[in-house]
Coordinates of C-alpha atoms in Angstrom, one line a residue:
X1 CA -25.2 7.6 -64.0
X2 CA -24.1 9.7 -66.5
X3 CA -23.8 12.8 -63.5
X4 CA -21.3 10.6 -61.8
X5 CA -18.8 9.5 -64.2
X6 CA -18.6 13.5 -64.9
X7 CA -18.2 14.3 -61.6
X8 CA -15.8 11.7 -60.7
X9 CA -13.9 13.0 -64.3
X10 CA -13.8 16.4 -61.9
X11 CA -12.4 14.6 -58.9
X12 CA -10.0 13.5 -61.1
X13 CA -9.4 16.9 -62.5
X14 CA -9.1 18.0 -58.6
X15 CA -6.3 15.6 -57.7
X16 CA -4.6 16.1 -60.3
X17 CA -4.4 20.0 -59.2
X18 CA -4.0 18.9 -55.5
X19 CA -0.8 17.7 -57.1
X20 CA 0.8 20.1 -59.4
X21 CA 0.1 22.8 -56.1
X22 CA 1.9 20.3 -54.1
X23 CA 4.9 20.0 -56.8
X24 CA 4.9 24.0 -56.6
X25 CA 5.2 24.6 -53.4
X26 CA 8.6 23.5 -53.2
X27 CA 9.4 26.5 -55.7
X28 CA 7.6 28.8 -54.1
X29 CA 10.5 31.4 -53.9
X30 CA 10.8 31.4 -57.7
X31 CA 9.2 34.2 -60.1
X32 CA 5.7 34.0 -60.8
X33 CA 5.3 30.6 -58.6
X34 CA 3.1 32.1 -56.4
X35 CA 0.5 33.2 -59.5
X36 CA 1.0 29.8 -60.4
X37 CA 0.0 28.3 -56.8
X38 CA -2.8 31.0 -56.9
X39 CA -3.8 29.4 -60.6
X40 CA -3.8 26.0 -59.7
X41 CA -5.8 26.8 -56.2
X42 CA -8.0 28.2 -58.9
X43 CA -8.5 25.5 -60.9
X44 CA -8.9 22.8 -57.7
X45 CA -12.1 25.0 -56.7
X46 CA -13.3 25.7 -60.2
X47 CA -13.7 21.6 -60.8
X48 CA -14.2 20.4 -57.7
X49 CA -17.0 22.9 -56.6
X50 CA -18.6 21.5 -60.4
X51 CA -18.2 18.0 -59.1
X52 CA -20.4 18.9 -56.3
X53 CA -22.5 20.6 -58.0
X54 CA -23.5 17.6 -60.0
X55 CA -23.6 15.3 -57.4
X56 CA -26.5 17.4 -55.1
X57 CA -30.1 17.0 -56.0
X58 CA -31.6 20.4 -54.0
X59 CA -32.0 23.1 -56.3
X60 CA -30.5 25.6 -54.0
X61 CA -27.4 23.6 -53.4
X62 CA -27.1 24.1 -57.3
X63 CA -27.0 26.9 -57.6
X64 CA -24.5 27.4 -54.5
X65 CA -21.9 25.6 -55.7
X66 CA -22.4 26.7 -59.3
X67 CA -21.8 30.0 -58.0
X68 CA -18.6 28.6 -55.9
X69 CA -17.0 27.6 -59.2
X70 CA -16.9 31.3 -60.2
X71 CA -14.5 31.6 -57.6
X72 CA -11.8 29.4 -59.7
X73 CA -13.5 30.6 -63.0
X74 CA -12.6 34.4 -62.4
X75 CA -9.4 33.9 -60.8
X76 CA -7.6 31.4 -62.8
X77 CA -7.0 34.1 -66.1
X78 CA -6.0 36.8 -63.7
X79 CA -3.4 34.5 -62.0
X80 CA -2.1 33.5 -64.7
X81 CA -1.4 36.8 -66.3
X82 CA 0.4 37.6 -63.3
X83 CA 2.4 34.5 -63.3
X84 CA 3.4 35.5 -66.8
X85 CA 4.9 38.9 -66.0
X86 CA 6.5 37.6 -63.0
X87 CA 8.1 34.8 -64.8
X88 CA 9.3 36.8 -67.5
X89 CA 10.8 39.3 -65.3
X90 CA 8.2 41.9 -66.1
X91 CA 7.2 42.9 -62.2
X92 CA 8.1 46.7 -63.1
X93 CA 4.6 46.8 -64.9
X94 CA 2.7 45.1 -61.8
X95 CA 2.6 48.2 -59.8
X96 CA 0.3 48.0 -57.1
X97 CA -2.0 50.4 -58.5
X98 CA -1.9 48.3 -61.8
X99 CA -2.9 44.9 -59.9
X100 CA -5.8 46.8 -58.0
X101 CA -7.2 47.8 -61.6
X102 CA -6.7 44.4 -62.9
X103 CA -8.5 42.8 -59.7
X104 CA -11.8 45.0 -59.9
X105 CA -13.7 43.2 -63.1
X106 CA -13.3 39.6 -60.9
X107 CA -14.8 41.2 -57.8
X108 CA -17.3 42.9 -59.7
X109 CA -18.4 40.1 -61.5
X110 CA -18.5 37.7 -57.9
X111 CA -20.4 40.3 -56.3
X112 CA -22.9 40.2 -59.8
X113 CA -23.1 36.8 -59.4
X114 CA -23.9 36.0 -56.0
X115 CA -26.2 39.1 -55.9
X116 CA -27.9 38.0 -59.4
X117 CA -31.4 36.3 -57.8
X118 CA -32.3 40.1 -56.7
X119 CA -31.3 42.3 -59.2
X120 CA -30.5 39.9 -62.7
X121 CA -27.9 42.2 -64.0
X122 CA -25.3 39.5 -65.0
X123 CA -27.8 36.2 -65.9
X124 CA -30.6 38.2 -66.9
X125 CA -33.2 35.8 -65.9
X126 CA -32.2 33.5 -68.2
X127 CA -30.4 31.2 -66.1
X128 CA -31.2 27.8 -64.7
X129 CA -30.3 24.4 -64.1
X130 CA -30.3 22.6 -66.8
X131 CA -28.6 25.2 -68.5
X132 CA -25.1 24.1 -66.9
X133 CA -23.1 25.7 -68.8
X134 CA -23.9 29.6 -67.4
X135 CA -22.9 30.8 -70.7
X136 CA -26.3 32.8 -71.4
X137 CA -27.1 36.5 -69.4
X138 CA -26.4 40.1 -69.8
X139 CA -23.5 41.5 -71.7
X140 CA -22.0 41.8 -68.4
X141 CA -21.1 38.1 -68.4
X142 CA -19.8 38.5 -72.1
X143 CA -18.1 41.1 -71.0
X144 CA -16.6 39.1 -68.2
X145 CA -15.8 36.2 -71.3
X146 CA -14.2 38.8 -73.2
X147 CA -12.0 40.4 -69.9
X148 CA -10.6 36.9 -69.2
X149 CA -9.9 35.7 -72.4
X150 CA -8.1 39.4 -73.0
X151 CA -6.0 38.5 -70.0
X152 CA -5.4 35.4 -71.1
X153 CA -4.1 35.9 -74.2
X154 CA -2.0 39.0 -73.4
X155 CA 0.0 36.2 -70.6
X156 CA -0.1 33.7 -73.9
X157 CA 2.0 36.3 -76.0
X158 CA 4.2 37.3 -73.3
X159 CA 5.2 34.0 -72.2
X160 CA 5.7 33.2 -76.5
X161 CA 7.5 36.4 -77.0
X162 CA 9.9 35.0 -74.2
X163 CA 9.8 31.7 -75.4
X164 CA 11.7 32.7 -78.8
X165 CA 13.7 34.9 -77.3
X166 CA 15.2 31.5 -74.7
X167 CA 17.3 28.9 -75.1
X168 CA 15.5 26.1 -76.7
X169 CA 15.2 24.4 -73.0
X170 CA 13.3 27.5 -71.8
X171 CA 11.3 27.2 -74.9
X172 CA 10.6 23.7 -74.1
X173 CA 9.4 24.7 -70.9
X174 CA 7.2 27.4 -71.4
X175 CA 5.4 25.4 -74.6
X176 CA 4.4 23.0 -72.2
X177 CA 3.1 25.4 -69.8
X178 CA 1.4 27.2 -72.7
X179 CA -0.1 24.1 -74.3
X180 CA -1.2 23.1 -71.0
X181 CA -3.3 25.9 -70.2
X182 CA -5.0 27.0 -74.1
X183 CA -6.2 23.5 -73.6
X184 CA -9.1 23.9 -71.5
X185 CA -9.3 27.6 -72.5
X186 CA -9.6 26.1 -76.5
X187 CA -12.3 23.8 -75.0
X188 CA -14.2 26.7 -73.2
X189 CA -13.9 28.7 -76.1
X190 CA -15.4 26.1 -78.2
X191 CA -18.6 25.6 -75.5
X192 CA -19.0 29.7 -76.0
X193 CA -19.3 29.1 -79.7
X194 CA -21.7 25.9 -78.6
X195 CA -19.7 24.0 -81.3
X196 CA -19.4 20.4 -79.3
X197 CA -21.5 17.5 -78.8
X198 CA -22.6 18.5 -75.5
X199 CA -24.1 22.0 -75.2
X200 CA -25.2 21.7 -71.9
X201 CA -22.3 20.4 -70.2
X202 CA -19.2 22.7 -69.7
X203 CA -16.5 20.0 -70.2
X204 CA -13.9 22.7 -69.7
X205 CA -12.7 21.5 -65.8
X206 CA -12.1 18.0 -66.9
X207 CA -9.4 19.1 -69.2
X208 CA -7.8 20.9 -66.0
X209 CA -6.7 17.3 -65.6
X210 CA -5.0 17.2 -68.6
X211 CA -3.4 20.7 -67.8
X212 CA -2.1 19.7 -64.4
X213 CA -0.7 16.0 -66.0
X214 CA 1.2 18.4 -68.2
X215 CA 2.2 20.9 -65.3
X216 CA 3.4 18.1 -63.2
X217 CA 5.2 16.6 -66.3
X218 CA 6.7 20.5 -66.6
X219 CA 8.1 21.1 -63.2
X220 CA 9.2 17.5 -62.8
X221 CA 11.1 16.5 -66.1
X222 CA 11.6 20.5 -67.8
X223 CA 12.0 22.0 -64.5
X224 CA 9.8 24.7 -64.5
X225 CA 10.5 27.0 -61.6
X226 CA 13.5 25.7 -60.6
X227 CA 15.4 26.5 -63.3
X228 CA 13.8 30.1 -64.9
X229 CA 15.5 32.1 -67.6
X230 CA 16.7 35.4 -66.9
X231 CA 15.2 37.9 -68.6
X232 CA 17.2 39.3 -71.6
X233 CA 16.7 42.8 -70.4
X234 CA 17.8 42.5 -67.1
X235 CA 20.8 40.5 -68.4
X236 CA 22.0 43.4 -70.7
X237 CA 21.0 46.2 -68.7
X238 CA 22.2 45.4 -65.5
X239 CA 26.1 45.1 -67.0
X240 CA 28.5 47.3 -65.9
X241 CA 30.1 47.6 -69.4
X242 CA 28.9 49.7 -72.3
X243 CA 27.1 47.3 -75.0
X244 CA 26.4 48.6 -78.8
X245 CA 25.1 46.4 -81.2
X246 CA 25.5 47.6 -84.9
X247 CA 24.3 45.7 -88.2
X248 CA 26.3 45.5 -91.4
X249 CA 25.4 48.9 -92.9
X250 CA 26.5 50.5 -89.7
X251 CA 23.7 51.7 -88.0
X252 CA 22.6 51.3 -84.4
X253 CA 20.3 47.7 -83.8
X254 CA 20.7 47.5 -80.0
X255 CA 22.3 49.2 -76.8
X256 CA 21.8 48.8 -73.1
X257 CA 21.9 51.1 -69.9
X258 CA 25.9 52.2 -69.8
X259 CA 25.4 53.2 -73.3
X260 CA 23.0 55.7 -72.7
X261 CA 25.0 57.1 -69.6
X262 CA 27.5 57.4 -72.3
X263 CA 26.1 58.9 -75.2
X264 CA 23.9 61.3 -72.9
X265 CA 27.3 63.3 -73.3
X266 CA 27.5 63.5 -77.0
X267 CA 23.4 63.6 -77.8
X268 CA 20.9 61.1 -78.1
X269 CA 20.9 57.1 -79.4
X270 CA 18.6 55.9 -81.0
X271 CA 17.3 52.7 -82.6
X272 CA 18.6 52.9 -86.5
X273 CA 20.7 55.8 -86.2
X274 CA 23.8 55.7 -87.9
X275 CA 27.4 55.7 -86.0
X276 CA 28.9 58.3 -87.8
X277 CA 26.2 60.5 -86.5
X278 CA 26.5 58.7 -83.2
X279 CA 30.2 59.1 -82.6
X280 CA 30.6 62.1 -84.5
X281 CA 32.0 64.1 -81.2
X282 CA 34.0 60.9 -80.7
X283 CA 36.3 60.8 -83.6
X284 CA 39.1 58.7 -81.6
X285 CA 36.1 56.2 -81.1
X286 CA 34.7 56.5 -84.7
X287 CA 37.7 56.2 -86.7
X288 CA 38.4 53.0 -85.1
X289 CA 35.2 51.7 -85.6
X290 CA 35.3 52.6 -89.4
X291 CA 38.5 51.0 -89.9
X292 CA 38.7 48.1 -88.1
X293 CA 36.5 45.2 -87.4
X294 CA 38.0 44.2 -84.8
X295 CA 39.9 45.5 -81.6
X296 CA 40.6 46.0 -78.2
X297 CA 42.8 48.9 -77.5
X298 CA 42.3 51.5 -74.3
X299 CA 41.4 54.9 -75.7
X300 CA 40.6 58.6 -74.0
X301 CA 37.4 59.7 -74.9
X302 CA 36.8 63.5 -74.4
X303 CA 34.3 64.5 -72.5
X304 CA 33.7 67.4 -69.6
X305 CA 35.3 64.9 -67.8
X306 CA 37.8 63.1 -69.7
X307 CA 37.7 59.8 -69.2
X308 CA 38.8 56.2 -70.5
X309 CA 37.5 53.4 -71.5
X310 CA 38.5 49.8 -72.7
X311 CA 37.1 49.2 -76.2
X312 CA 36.1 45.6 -78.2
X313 CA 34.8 45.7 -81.3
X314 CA 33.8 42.1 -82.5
X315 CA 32.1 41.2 -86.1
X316 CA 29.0 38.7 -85.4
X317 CA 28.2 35.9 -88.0
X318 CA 25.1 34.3 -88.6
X319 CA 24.8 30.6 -88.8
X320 CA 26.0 30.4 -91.7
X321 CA 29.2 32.4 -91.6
X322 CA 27.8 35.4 -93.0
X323 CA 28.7 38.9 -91.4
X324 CA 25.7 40.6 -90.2
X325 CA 27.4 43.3 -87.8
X326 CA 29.6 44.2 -85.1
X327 CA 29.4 43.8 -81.1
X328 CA 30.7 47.5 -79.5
X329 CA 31.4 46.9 -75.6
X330 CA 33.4 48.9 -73.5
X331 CA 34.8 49.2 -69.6
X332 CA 35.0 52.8 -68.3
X333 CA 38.2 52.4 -66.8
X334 CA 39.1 55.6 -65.5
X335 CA 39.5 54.5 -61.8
X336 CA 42.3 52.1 -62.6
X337 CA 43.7 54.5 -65.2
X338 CA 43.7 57.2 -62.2
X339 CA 45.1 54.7 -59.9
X340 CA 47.6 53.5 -62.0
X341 CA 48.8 57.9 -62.1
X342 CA 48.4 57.5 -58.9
X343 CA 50.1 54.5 -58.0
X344 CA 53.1 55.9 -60.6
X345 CA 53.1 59.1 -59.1
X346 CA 53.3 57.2 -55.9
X347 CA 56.3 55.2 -56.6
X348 CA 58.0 58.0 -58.3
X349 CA 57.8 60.4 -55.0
X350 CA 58.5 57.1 -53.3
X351 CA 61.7 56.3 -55.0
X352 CA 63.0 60.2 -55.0
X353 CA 62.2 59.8 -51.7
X354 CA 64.2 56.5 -51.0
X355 CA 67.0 58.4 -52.9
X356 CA 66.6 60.9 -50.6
X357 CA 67.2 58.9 -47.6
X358 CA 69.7 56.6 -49.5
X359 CA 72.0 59.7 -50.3
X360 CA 71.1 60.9 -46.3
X361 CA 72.2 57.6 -45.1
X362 CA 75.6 57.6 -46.9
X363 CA 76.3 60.9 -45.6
X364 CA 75.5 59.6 -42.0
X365 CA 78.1 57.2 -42.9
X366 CA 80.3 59.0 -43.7
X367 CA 79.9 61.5 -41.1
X368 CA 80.7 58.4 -39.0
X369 CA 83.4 57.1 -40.3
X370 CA 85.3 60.4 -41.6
X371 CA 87.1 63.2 -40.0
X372 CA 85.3 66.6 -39.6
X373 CA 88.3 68.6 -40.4
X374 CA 90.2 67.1 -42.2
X375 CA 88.0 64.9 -44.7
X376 CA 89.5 61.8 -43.7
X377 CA 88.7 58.5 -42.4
X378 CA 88.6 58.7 -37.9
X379 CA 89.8 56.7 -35.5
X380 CA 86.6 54.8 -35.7
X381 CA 87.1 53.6 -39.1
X382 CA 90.9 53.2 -38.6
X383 CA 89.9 49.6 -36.0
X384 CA 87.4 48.1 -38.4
X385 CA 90.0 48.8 -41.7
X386 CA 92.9 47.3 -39.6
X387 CA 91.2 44.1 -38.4
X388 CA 90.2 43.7 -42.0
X389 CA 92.8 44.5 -43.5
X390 CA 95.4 42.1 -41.2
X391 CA 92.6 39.1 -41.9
X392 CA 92.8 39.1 -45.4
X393 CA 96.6 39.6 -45.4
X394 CA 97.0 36.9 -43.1
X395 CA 94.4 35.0 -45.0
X396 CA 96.1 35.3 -48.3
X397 CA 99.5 35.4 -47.0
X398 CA 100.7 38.4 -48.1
X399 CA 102.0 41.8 -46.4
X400 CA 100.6 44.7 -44.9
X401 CA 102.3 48.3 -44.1
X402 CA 101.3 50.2 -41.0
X403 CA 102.7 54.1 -41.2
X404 CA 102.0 56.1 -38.4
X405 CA 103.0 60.4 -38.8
X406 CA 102.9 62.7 -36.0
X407 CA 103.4 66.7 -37.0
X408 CA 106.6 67.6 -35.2
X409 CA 105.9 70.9 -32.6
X410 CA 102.2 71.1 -33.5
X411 CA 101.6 73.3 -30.3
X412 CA 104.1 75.5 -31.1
X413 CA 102.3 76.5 -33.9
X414 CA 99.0 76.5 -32.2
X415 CA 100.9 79.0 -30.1
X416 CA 102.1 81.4 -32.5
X417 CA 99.9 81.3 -35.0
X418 CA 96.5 80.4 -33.8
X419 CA 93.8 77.4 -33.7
X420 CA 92.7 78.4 -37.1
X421 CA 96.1 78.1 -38.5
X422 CA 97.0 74.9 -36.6
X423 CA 93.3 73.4 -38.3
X424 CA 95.0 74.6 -42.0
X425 CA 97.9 73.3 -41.8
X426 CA 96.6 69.8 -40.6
X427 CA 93.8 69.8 -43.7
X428 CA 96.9 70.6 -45.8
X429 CA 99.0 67.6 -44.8
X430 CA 95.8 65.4 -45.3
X431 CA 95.2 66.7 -48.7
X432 CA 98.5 66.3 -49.6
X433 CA 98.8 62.7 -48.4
X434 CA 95.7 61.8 -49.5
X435 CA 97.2 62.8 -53.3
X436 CA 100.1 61.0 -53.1
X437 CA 99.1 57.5 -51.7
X438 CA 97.8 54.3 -54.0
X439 CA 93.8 53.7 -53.9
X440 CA 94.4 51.3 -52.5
X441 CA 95.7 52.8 -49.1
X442 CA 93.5 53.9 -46.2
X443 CA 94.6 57.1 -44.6
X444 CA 93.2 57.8 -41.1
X445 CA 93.4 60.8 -38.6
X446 CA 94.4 58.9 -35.6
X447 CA 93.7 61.8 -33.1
X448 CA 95.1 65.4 -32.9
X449 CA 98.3 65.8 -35.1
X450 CA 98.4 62.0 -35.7
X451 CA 97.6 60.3 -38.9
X452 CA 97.9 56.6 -40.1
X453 CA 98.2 55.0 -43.8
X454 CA 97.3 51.3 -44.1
X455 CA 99.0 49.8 -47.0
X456 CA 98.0 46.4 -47.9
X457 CA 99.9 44.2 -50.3
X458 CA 103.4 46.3 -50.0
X459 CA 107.1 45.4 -49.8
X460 CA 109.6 46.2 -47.3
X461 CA 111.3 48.2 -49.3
X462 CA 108.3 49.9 -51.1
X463 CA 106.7 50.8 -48.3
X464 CA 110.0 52.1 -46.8
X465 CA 110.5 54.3 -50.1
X466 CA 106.7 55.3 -49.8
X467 CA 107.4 56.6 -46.1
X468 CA 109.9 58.5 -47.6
X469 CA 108.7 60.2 -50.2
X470 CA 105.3 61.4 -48.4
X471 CA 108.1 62.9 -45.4
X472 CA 109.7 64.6 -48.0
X473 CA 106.2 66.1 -49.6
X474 CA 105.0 67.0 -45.7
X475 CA 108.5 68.9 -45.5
X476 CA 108.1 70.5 -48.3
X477 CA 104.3 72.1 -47.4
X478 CA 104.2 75.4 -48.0
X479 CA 100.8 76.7 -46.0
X480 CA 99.2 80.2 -45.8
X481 CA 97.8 81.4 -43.1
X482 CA 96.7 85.1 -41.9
X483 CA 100.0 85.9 -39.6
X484 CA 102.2 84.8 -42.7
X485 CA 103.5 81.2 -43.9
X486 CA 103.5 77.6 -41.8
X487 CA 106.2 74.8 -43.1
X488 CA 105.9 71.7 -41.1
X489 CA 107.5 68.6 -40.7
X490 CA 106.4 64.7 -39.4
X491 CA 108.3 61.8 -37.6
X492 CA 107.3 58.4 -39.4
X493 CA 107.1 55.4 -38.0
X494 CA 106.5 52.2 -40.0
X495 CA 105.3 48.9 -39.0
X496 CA 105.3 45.7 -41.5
X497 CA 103.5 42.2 -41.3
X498 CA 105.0 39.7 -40.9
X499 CA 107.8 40.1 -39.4
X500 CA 106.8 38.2 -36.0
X501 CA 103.5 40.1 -35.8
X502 CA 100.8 38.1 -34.2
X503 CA 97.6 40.7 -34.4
X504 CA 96.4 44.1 -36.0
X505 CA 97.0 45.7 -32.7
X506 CA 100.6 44.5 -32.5
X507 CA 100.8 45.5 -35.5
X508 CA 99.7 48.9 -35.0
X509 CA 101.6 49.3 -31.7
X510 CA 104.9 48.1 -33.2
X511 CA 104.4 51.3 -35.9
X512 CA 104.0 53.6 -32.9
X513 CA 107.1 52.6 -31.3
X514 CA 108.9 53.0 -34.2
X515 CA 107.2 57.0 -34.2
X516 CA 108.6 57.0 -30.8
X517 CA 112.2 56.0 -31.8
X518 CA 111.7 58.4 -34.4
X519 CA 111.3 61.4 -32.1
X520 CA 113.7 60.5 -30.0
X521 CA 116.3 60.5 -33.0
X522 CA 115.6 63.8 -34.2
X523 CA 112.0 63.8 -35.4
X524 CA 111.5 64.8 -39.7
X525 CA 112.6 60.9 -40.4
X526 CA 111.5 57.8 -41.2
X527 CA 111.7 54.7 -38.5
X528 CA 111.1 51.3 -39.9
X529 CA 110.1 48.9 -36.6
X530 CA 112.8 45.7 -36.6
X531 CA 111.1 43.5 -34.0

């Protein structure tokens, strides 16, 4: 009777497993969860192969499945040291080579054990049935004890170490798991030491029951597996910024990855070494460090390389206020900072450039619009100016003077004198108009000899007297040339809106008819157009 309550206590202990794996497997991506699997699988055969055991009467059969629970018995410690170091982010230190090691005592010792009837080198002869607790043999089965408890609590201490180092819902988590597992071990220790009621019975699977309740209780309520802490390490050391972490009295108390890149420059850093030895071939660093708790500022640091970095310093308080250091970080930032000289240099070429092409541009226009020879506005400009200019007078109802001057015998001096001469005199009479008109007036070269003044907002009589007075200053031209001196003279003829004019090309027709009636009347005068 009393072997079937146990075993049914194992059963029960087997569900319970059945369960937690079941639980698990939806995790199975997360660290350490396959350990885990592999643990619980572990502790399924290690108390349900027991059950068995107690449930057959054949002596052989015994024996069998009291050597099938070895299976669970030395896998379960070395599963869950690997679940440990997986969970915590530790899989550097599983090499390959490390987890063969680690796997040769269990094989060994399974080999021992299911080889013991010929040689006795693990039991010894001293096992047997009613001895159910296989606890008494060789030193190699001690030996065995002392491996997996070694193994366990190695994963005990890694999984606590992480525990204070988490959040308090990691440390939840993991003192669940923990608890869950020295459970049975406490129980098993206690059966070594043969200090419980029953030293006969190895009571140590039915706790498993207990220790899958809590798993299940772990991965459903505290999440274990889904939600796994990062390990601080990787955290830190996977940053791209520098990270320096100082206490009060200035010396070095923490750094990660970047900062070694960094300090590999300028010599070595070291746990408890002071800054002023660290930055001592960073004085731009240094003296902002020693003066200042706190800043962010973009500094140069010299190096083979010079390069810069964004510094933050930040003071860190305890809980109750209380100063206990400072938090270095910095951004090497010397890409941007080279872009940015880049990018400056960039727009600076860009803009001398647009410059360029602005300044290029207005002398297109003006080569457009102005006279080769003479410097003056063409023919071109001359429509646009007068269509402009007759809108807006017309517009604002006010006049607008059109003068037209033709040199009087221009071939003739073409003649005597020459091309070059003829070109002189022409730039002459422009320059000389060109001195003597308001800013207001637009003088044109109208083609060959021919030039035109546009004179907005002008009376009769002041554009008459304007006429005038630029014949008298043509007249009076003096202008060199190689074969001796040229004096020329213009007919003028002047135009004037209103006066019955209905467009800018009457108007500039009605000043050319009046240059024609000048001519004809003796050319070197001034004809004013009456309508």
């Amino acid at each position: 009777m009393q072997s079937y309550l146990y075993a049914s206590l194992l059963f029960l202990s087997s569900v319970s497993s059945i369960l937690a794996i079941r639980l698990a497997l939806r995790y199975r991506r997360a660290p350490g969860a396959a350990a885990l699997l592999v643990m619980l699988g572990a502790l399924f055969v290690w108390s349900s192969t027991y059950a068995i055991h107690w449930l057959v009467d054949e002596p052989i059969w015994k024996y069998f499945w009291l050597n099938m629970t070895y299976f669970g018995v030395a896998t379960a410690p070395l599963a869950f040291f690997i679940f440990a170091f997986r969970y915590t982010q530790h899989d550097g230190w599983l090499s390959p080579f490390r987890l063969a090691l680690l796997s040769i005592e269990p094989i060994l010792i399974l080999l021992l054990i299911w080889t013991d009837p010929w040689h006795g080198l693990y039991f010894a002869g001293k096992r047997s049935l009613t001895d159910s607790t296989l606890l008494k043999g060789s030193p190699l089965l001690w030996f065995h004890v002392t491996y997996s408890y070694g193994l366990m609590l190695i994963a005990t201490l890694v999984l606590i170490r992480k525990a204070f180092r988490s959040h308090t819902f990691y440390r939840w988590q993991l003192g669940l798991f923990v608890g869950s597992l020295l459970l049975p071990w406490l129980t098993n220790g206690l059966m070594l030491l043969e200090w419980t009621a029953w030293p006969n019975l190895d009571i140590t699977p039915v706790t498993f029951t207990f220790t899958a309740i809590i798993i299940l209780y772990d991965l459903l309520d505290w999440r274990l597996l889904d939600i796994v802490p990062i390990a601080r390490e990787l955290l830190i050391d996977n940053m791209h910024d520098g990270l320096l972490v100082v206490d009060i009295q200035n010396r070095v108390v923490d750094f990660n990855r970047v900062a070694l890149q960094l300090f590999s420059e300028v010599g070595e850093i070291t746990v408890g070494q002071p800054v002023s030895q660290l930055f001592k071939r960073l004085p731009n660093i240094l003296e902002r460090f020693l003066n200042v708790d706190e800043i962010e500022t973009e500094i140069s640091v010299d190096m083979p390389k010079p390069i810069y970095i964004d510094l933050r310093i930040k003071v860190i308080h305890d809980k109750k206020g209380a100063k206990i250091g400072r938090l270095v970080t910095w951004r090497d930032v010397t890409h941007y900072r080279q872009a940015q000289q880049a990018l400056q240099m960039a727009n600076t070429q860009l803009q001398v450039r647009i410059e360029e092409i602005e300044t290029l541009r207005r002398q297109i226009q003006e080569q457009a619009i102005r006279d080769p020879l003479t410097g003056v506005y063409n023919r071109r400009f001359l429509s646009e100016a007068l269509e402009r200019e007759f809108v807006r007078a017309r517009r604002k109802q006010t006049s607008l003077a059109v003068l037209i001057m033709d040199l009087d015998s221009f071939k003739s001096i073409n003649d005597q004198y020459g091309h070059r001469a003829g070109d002189l005199a022409l730039q002459s009479v422009a320059a000389a108009i060109s001195q003597n008109i308001r800013l207001s007036d637009i003088l044109c070269r109208y083609g060959g000899e021919e030039f035109v003044i546009l004179m907005p907002e002008i009376t009769r009589e002041a554009a008459y007297q304007r006429a005038e007075a630029l014949r008298s200053i043509v007249e009076s031209l003096v202008v060199s040339v190689p074969k001796g001196v040229i004096r020329v003279t213009g007919s003028w003829g002047l135009a004037f809106y209103p006066n019955g004019i209905l467009s800018a090309d009457d108007l500039l027709h009605a000043a050319d008819d009046a240059l024609y009636l000048a001519k004809r009347g003796g050319k070197n005068r001034v004809v004013l157009f009456e309508g």
